[in-house]
mmCIF file of N, CA and C in Angstrom:
data_model
loop_
_atom_site.group_PDB
_atom_site.id
_atom_site.type_symbol
_atom_site.label_atom_id
_atom_site.label_comp_id
_atom_site.label_asym_id
_atom_site.label_seq_id
_atom_site.Cartn_x
_atom_site.Cartn_y
_atom_site.Cartn_z
ATOM 1 N N HIS A 21 109.283 101.533 84.396
ATOM 2 C CA HIS A 21 110.566 100.885 84.846
ATOM 3 C C HIS A 21 110.507 99.384 83.129
ATOM 4 N N ASP A 22 111.392 99.138 83.666
ATOM 5 C CA ASP A 22 111.485 97.722 83.331
ATOM 6 C C ASP A 22 111.688 96.882 84.409
ATOM 7 N N VAL A 23 111.007 96.190 84.254
ATOM 8 C CA VAL A 23 110.789 95.025 85.836
ATOM 9 C C VAL A 23 110.277 93.446 85.382
ATOM 10 N N VAL A 24 110.622 92.575 85.908
ATOM 11 C CA VAL A 24 110.372 91.051 86.641
ATOM 12 C C VAL A 24 109.636 90.902 87.649
ATOM 13 N N LEU A 25 108.386 91.012 87.914
ATOM 14 C CA LEU A 25 107.772 90.399 88.874
ATOM 15 C C LEU A 25 107.511 88.768 89.290
ATOM 16 N N ASP A 26 107.584 88.299 90.231
ATOM 17 C CA ASP A 26 106.931 87.203 91.109
ATOM 18 C C ASP A 26 105.577 87.230 91.373
ATOM 19 N N GLY A 27 104.596 87.008 90.554
ATOM 20 C CA GLY A 27 103.470 86.267 91.686
ATOM 21 C C GLY A 27 101.788 85.470 90.637
ATOM 22 N N GLU A 28 101.199 85.916 90.780
ATOM 23 C CA GLU A 28 99.666 85.101 90.277
ATOM 24 C C GLU A 28 98.944 85.946 89.794
ATOM 25 N N ALA A 29 97.710 84.838 88.933
ATOM 26 C CA ALA A 29 96.455 85.874 88.706
ATOM 27 C C ALA A 29 95.873 84.748 89.267
ATOM 28 N N VAL A 30 95.159 86.568 90.202
ATOM 29 C CA VAL A 30 93.637 85.539 90.690
ATOM 30 C C VAL A 30 92.637 85.565 90.831
ATOM 31 N N VAL A 31 91.468 85.183 91.338
ATOM 32 C CA VAL A 31 89.679 85.836 90.995
ATOM 33 C C VAL A 31 89.600 85.476 92.911
ATOM 34 N N PHE A 32 89.266 87.379 93.126
ATOM 35 C CA PHE A 32 88.610 87.162 94.787
ATOM 36 C C PHE A 32 87.480 86.705 94.691
ATOM 37 N N ASP A 33 86.662 85.856 95.964
ATOM 38 C CA ASP A 33 84.944 85.486 95.711
ATOM 39 C C ASP A 33 84.919 87.038 96.594
ATOM 40 N N ASP A 34 83.204 86.863 97.264
ATOM 41 C CA ASP A 34 82.605 87.694 97.733
ATOM 42 C C ASP A 34 83.292 88.080 99.184
ATOM 43 N N HIS A 35 84.203 87.368 99.502
ATOM 44 C CA HIS A 35 84.657 87.770 100.775
ATOM 45 C C HIS A 35 86.293 87.845 100.738
ATOM 46 N N GLY A 36 86.799 87.778 99.665
ATOM 47 C CA GLY A 36 87.935 88.670 99.525
ATOM 48 C C GLY A 36 89.187 87.203 99.614
ATOM 49 N N VAL A 37 88.928 85.857 99.485
ATOM 50 C CA VAL A 37 89.757 84.932 99.051
ATOM 51 C C VAL A 37 89.767 84.893 97.717
ATOM 52 N N ALA A 38 91.110 84.332 97.606
ATOM 53 C CA ALA A 38 91.832 83.848 96.035
ATOM 54 C C ALA A 38 91.222 82.403 96.088
ATOM 55 N N ASN A 39 90.182 82.509 94.654
ATOM 56 C CA ASN A 39 89.559 81.310 94.088
ATOM 57 C C ASN A 39 90.004 80.768 92.902
ATOM 58 N N VAL A 40 90.585 79.452 93.056
ATOM 59 C CA VAL A 40 90.909 78.938 91.598
ATOM 60 C C VAL A 40 89.381 78.606 90.272
ATOM 61 N N GLY A 41 88.821 78.136 91.289
ATOM 62 C CA GLY A 41 87.985 78.234 90.426
ATOM 63 C C GLY A 41 86.921 79.347 89.252
ATOM 64 N N LEU A 42 87.206 80.119 90.423
ATOM 65 C CA LEU A 42 86.608 81.386 89.710
ATOM 66 C C LEU A 42 87.593 82.008 88.598
ATOM 67 N N LEU A 43 88.873 81.806 88.526
ATOM 68 C CA LEU A 43 89.627 81.809 88.018
ATOM 69 C C LEU A 43 89.607 81.043 86.626
ATOM 70 N N GLN A 44 89.524 80.264 86.242
ATOM 71 C CA GLN A 44 89.072 79.257 85.443
ATOM 72 C C GLN A 44 87.619 79.852 84.989
ATOM 73 N N ALA A 45 86.769 79.842 85.672
ATOM 74 C CA ALA A 45 85.171 80.227 85.148
ATOM 75 C C ALA A 45 85.242 81.581 85.109
ATOM 76 N N ASP A 46 85.465 82.447 85.524
ATOM 77 C CA ASP A 46 85.910 83.843 84.717
ATOM 78 C C ASP A 46 86.952 84.591 84.733
ATOM 79 N N ALA A 47 88.261 84.188 83.520
ATOM 80 C CA ALA A 47 89.254 84.693 83.655
ATOM 81 C C ALA A 47 89.406 86.455 83.231
ATOM 82 N N ALA A 48 88.585 86.925 83.396
ATOM 83 C CA ALA A 48 87.789 88.544 82.883
ATOM 84 C C ALA A 48 88.568 89.123 84.243
ATOM 85 N N ARG A 49 87.890 88.402 85.013
ATOM 86 C CA ARG A 49 88.136 89.200 86.687
ATOM 87 C C ARG A 49 89.554 88.744 87.666
ATOM 88 N N ALA A 50 90.082 88.203 86.438
ATOM 89 C CA ALA A 50 91.220 88.286 86.959
ATOM 90 C C ALA A 50 92.236 89.624 87.399
ATOM 91 N N VAL A 51 93.157 89.418 88.806
ATOM 92 C CA VAL A 51 93.989 90.569 88.994
ATOM 93 C C VAL A 51 95.393 89.855 89.252
ATOM 94 N N PHE A 52 96.115 90.793 89.090
ATOM 95 C CA PHE A 52 97.645 90.030 89.197
ATOM 96 C C PHE A 52 98.489 90.354 90.883
ATOM 97 N N VAL A 53 98.378 89.576 91.225
ATOM 98 C CA VAL A 53 99.248 90.099 92.862
ATOM 99 C C VAL A 53 101.056 89.496 92.506
ATOM 100 N N ALA A 54 101.566 90.234 92.898
ATOM 101 C CA ALA A 54 102.930 90.870 92.623
ATOM 102 C C ALA A 54 103.840 90.458 94.603
ATOM 103 N N PHE A 55 104.077 89.005 94.375
ATOM 104 C CA PHE A 55 104.669 88.564 95.750
ATOM 105 C C PHE A 55 106.509 88.993 95.974
ATOM 106 N N ASP A 56 107.241 89.569 94.850
ATOM 107 C CA ASP A 56 108.560 89.765 94.721
ATOM 108 C C ASP A 56 108.747 90.433 93.537
ATOM 109 N N VAL A 57 109.912 91.103 93.469
ATOM 110 C CA VAL A 57 110.605 92.175 92.325
ATOM 111 C C VAL A 57 111.772 91.402 91.665
ATOM 112 N N LEU A 58 111.870 90.547 90.925
ATOM 113 C CA LEU A 58 113.155 89.866 90.429
ATOM 114 C C LEU A 58 114.234 91.012 89.680
ATOM 115 N N TYR A 59 114.096 91.629 89.016
ATOM 116 C CA TYR A 59 114.671 92.813 87.852
ATOM 117 C C TYR A 59 113.868 94.121 87.648
ATOM 118 N N LEU A 60 114.691 94.917 88.065
ATOM 119 C CA LEU A 60 114.530 96.096 87.783
ATOM 120 C C LEU A 60 115.283 97.361 87.107
ATOM 121 N N ASP A 61 114.599 97.658 85.784
ATOM 122 C CA ASP A 61 115.436 98.625 85.218
ATOM 123 C C ASP A 61 117.547 98.047 84.682
ATOM 124 N N GLY A 62 116.686 96.741 84.122
ATOM 125 C CA GLY A 62 118.879 95.857 83.948
ATOM 126 C C GLY A 62 119.429 95.701 84.864
ATOM 127 N N THR A 63 118.599 95.541 86.396
ATOM 128 C CA THR A 63 119.387 95.119 87.294
ATOM 129 C C THR A 63 118.964 94.091 87.778
ATOM 130 N N SER A 64 119.555 92.620 88.225
ATOM 131 C CA SER A 64 119.058 91.807 88.379
ATOM 132 C C SER A 64 119.108 91.712 90.293
ATOM 133 N N LEU A 65 117.851 91.471 90.822
ATOM 134 C CA LEU A 65 117.822 92.111 92.061
ATOM 135 C C LEU A 65 117.635 90.493 93.060
ATOM 136 N N ILE A 66 117.714 89.365 92.451
ATOM 137 C CA ILE A 66 117.691 87.878 92.592
ATOM 138 C C ILE A 66 118.633 87.543 94.228
ATOM 139 N N ARG A 67 119.317 88.520 94.271
ATOM 140 C CA ARG A 67 121.147 87.814 95.188
ATOM 141 C C ARG A 67 120.387 89.319 96.178
ATOM 142 N N LYS A 68 119.498 89.637 96.208
ATOM 143 C CA LYS A 68 119.842 91.194 97.220
ATOM 144 C C LYS A 68 118.814 90.547 98.418
ATOM 145 N N ARG A 69 118.827 90.580 99.476
ATOM 146 C CA ARG A 69 117.539 90.302 100.464
ATOM 147 C C ARG A 69 116.428 90.586 100.216
ATOM 148 N N TYR A 70 115.322 89.470 101.090
ATOM 149 C CA TYR A 70 114.086 89.859 100.433
ATOM 150 C C TYR A 70 113.334 91.440 101.123
ATOM 151 N N SER A 71 113.641 91.479 102.167
ATOM 152 C CA SER A 71 112.932 92.519 102.629
ATOM 153 C C SER A 71 113.884 93.818 101.686
ATOM 154 N N ASP A 72 115.213 93.700 101.029
ATOM 155 C CA ASP A 72 115.520 94.961 100.223
ATOM 156 C C ASP A 72 114.513 95.337 99.111
ATOM 157 N N ARG A 73 114.562 93.691 97.915
ATOM 158 C CA ARG A 73 113.622 93.626 97.135
ATOM 159 C C ARG A 73 111.703 93.984 97.777
ATOM 160 N N ARG A 74 111.247 93.184 98.886
ATOM 161 C CA ARG A 74 110.113 93.909 99.311
ATOM 162 C C ARG A 74 109.957 95.336 99.428
ATOM 163 N N ARG A 75 111.143 96.242 99.471
ATOM 164 C CA ARG A 75 110.717 97.723 99.627
ATOM 165 C C ARG A 75 110.402 98.225 98.354
ATOM 166 N N VAL A 76 111.420 97.844 97.324
ATOM 167 C CA VAL A 76 111.007 98.121 96.166
ATOM 168 C C VAL A 76 109.923 97.433 95.567
ATOM 169 N N LEU A 77 109.698 97.053 95.838
ATOM 170 C CA LEU A 77 107.840 96.020 95.494
ATOM 171 C C LEU A 77 107.113 96.769 96.039
ATOM 172 N N GLU A 78 106.849 97.251 97.193
ATOM 173 C CA GLU A 78 106.090 98.686 97.893
ATOM 174 C C GLU A 78 106.209 99.687 97.143
ATOM 175 N N ALA A 79 107.005 100.272 96.047
ATOM 176 C CA ALA A 79 107.406 101.594 95.952
ATOM 177 C C ALA A 79 107.015 101.439 94.697
ATOM 178 N N ILE A 80 107.104 100.544 93.888
ATOM 179 C CA ILE A 80 106.569 100.590 92.596
ATOM 180 C C ILE A 80 104.844 100.367 92.670
ATOM 181 N N ALA A 81 104.657 99.613 93.400
ATOM 182 C CA ALA A 81 103.096 99.548 93.606
ATOM 183 C C ALA A 81 102.517 100.759 94.005
ATOM 184 N N ALA A 82 103.210 101.534 94.685
ATOM 185 C CA ALA A 82 102.450 102.659 95.526
ATOM 186 C C ALA A 82 102.514 103.402 94.280
ATOM 187 N N ASN A 83 103.088 103.506 93.149
ATOM 188 C CA ASN A 83 102.815 104.039 91.615
ATOM 189 C C ASN A 83 101.888 103.507 90.803
ATOM 190 N N ALA A 84 101.341 102.120 90.944
ATOM 191 C CA ALA A 84 101.161 101.054 90.216
ATOM 192 C C ALA A 84 99.593 100.765 90.337
ATOM 193 N N PRO A 85 98.583 102.260 90.087
ATOM 194 C CA PRO A 85 97.410 100.896 91.265
ATOM 195 C C PRO A 85 97.275 100.016 90.981
ATOM 196 N N SER A 86 96.992 99.712 89.552
ATOM 197 C CA SER A 86 96.506 97.668 89.710
ATOM 198 C C SER A 86 97.668 97.270 90.193
ATOM 199 N N LEU A 87 98.512 97.491 90.032
ATOM 200 C CA LEU A 87 99.028 96.107 91.234
ATOM 201 C C LEU A 87 99.064 95.744 92.551
ATOM 202 N N ARG A 88 98.874 94.947 92.825
ATOM 203 C CA ARG A 88 98.022 95.027 93.988
ATOM 204 C C ARG A 88 99.152 93.610 94.851
ATOM 205 N N VAL A 89 99.464 94.285 96.225
ATOM 206 C CA VAL A 89 100.680 93.486 97.009
ATOM 207 C C VAL A 89 100.238 92.945 98.376
ATOM 208 N N PRO A 90 100.325 91.711 98.258
ATOM 209 C CA PRO A 90 99.328 91.152 99.879
ATOM 210 C C PRO A 90 100.398 92.020 100.824
ATOM 211 N N PRO A 91 99.568 91.803 101.881
ATOM 212 C CA PRO A 91 100.550 92.404 102.979
ATOM 213 C C PRO A 91 101.532 91.192 104.167
ATOM 214 N N ARG A 92 102.942 92.582 104.273
ATOM 215 C CA ARG A 92 103.460 91.608 105.104
ATOM 216 C C ARG A 92 103.422 90.878 105.847
ATOM 217 N N LEU A 93 104.076 89.594 105.829
ATOM 218 C CA LEU A 93 103.752 88.371 106.873
ATOM 219 C C LEU A 93 105.158 88.908 107.912
ATOM 220 N N ASP A 94 105.103 89.007 108.725
ATOM 221 C CA ASP A 94 106.128 89.408 109.754
ATOM 222 C C ASP A 94 106.516 87.562 110.486
ATOM 223 N N GLY A 95 107.543 86.832 110.915
ATOM 224 C CA GLY A 95 107.459 85.766 111.556
ATOM 225 C C GLY A 95 108.388 85.132 110.886
ATOM 226 N N SER A 96 108.127 83.670 111.332
ATOM 227 C CA SER A 96 109.176 82.622 110.940
ATOM 228 C C SER A 96 108.008 82.112 109.390
ATOM 229 N N GLY A 97 108.417 81.475 108.537
ATOM 230 C CA GLY A 97 108.485 80.339 107.396
ATOM 231 C C GLY A 97 107.055 79.631 108.221
ATOM 232 N N ALA A 98 106.960 78.847 108.906
ATOM 233 C CA ALA A 98 105.814 77.596 109.870
ATOM 234 C C ALA A 98 105.128 78.831 109.517
ATOM 235 N N GLU A 99 105.302 80.196 110.403
ATOM 236 C CA GLU A 99 103.834 81.068 110.647
ATOM 237 C C GLU A 99 103.103 81.745 109.859
ATOM 238 N N ALA A 100 104.248 82.192 108.298
ATOM 239 C CA ALA A 100 103.522 82.241 107.490
ATOM 240 C C ALA A 100 102.823 81.015 106.616
ATOM 241 N N LEU A 101 103.055 80.225 106.444
ATOM 242 C CA LEU A 101 102.352 78.848 105.872
ATOM 243 C C LEU A 101 100.919 78.044 106.864
ATOM 244 N N ARG A 102 101.007 79.134 108.212
ATOM 245 C CA ARG A 102 99.940 78.659 108.970
ATOM 246 C C ARG A 102 98.822 79.528 108.919
ATOM 247 N N TYR A 103 99.149 80.730 108.489
ATOM 248 C CA TYR A 103 98.180 81.953 108.331
ATOM 249 C C TYR A 103 97.678 81.271 107.103
ATOM 250 N N SER A 104 98.838 81.192 105.625
ATOM 251 C CA SER A 104 98.454 80.719 104.892
ATOM 252 C C SER A 104 97.617 79.658 104.289
ATOM 253 N N GLN A 105 97.102 78.837 105.485
ATOM 254 C CA GLN A 105 96.429 77.467 105.395
ATOM 255 C C GLN A 105 95.205 77.969 106.501
ATOM 256 N N ALA A 106 95.050 79.039 106.957
ATOM 257 C CA ALA A 106 93.772 79.720 107.694
ATOM 258 C C ALA A 106 92.912 80.431 106.900
ATOM 259 N N CYS A 107 93.550 80.706 105.744
ATOM 260 C CA CYS A 107 92.746 82.072 104.894
ATOM 261 C C CYS A 107 92.017 81.022 103.916
#
């Protein structure tokens, strides 16, 4: 597929937590974590609902073992922020 993803390169520590310091120290261990799919095979998905884009992203990841997609967070944006801060 011809795809544009939104995500970031991260290095996980021994506890599975993304660590920026490790990324700077050992970029060779970096993996790409995709949060969203913006473009697929000539079609912009930007105006589609996130839930629809998320299903597309999960389908792409199912066929690309090296692509990491974080688990879906249900609930409000405030709840997602609290979850992120706790990690």
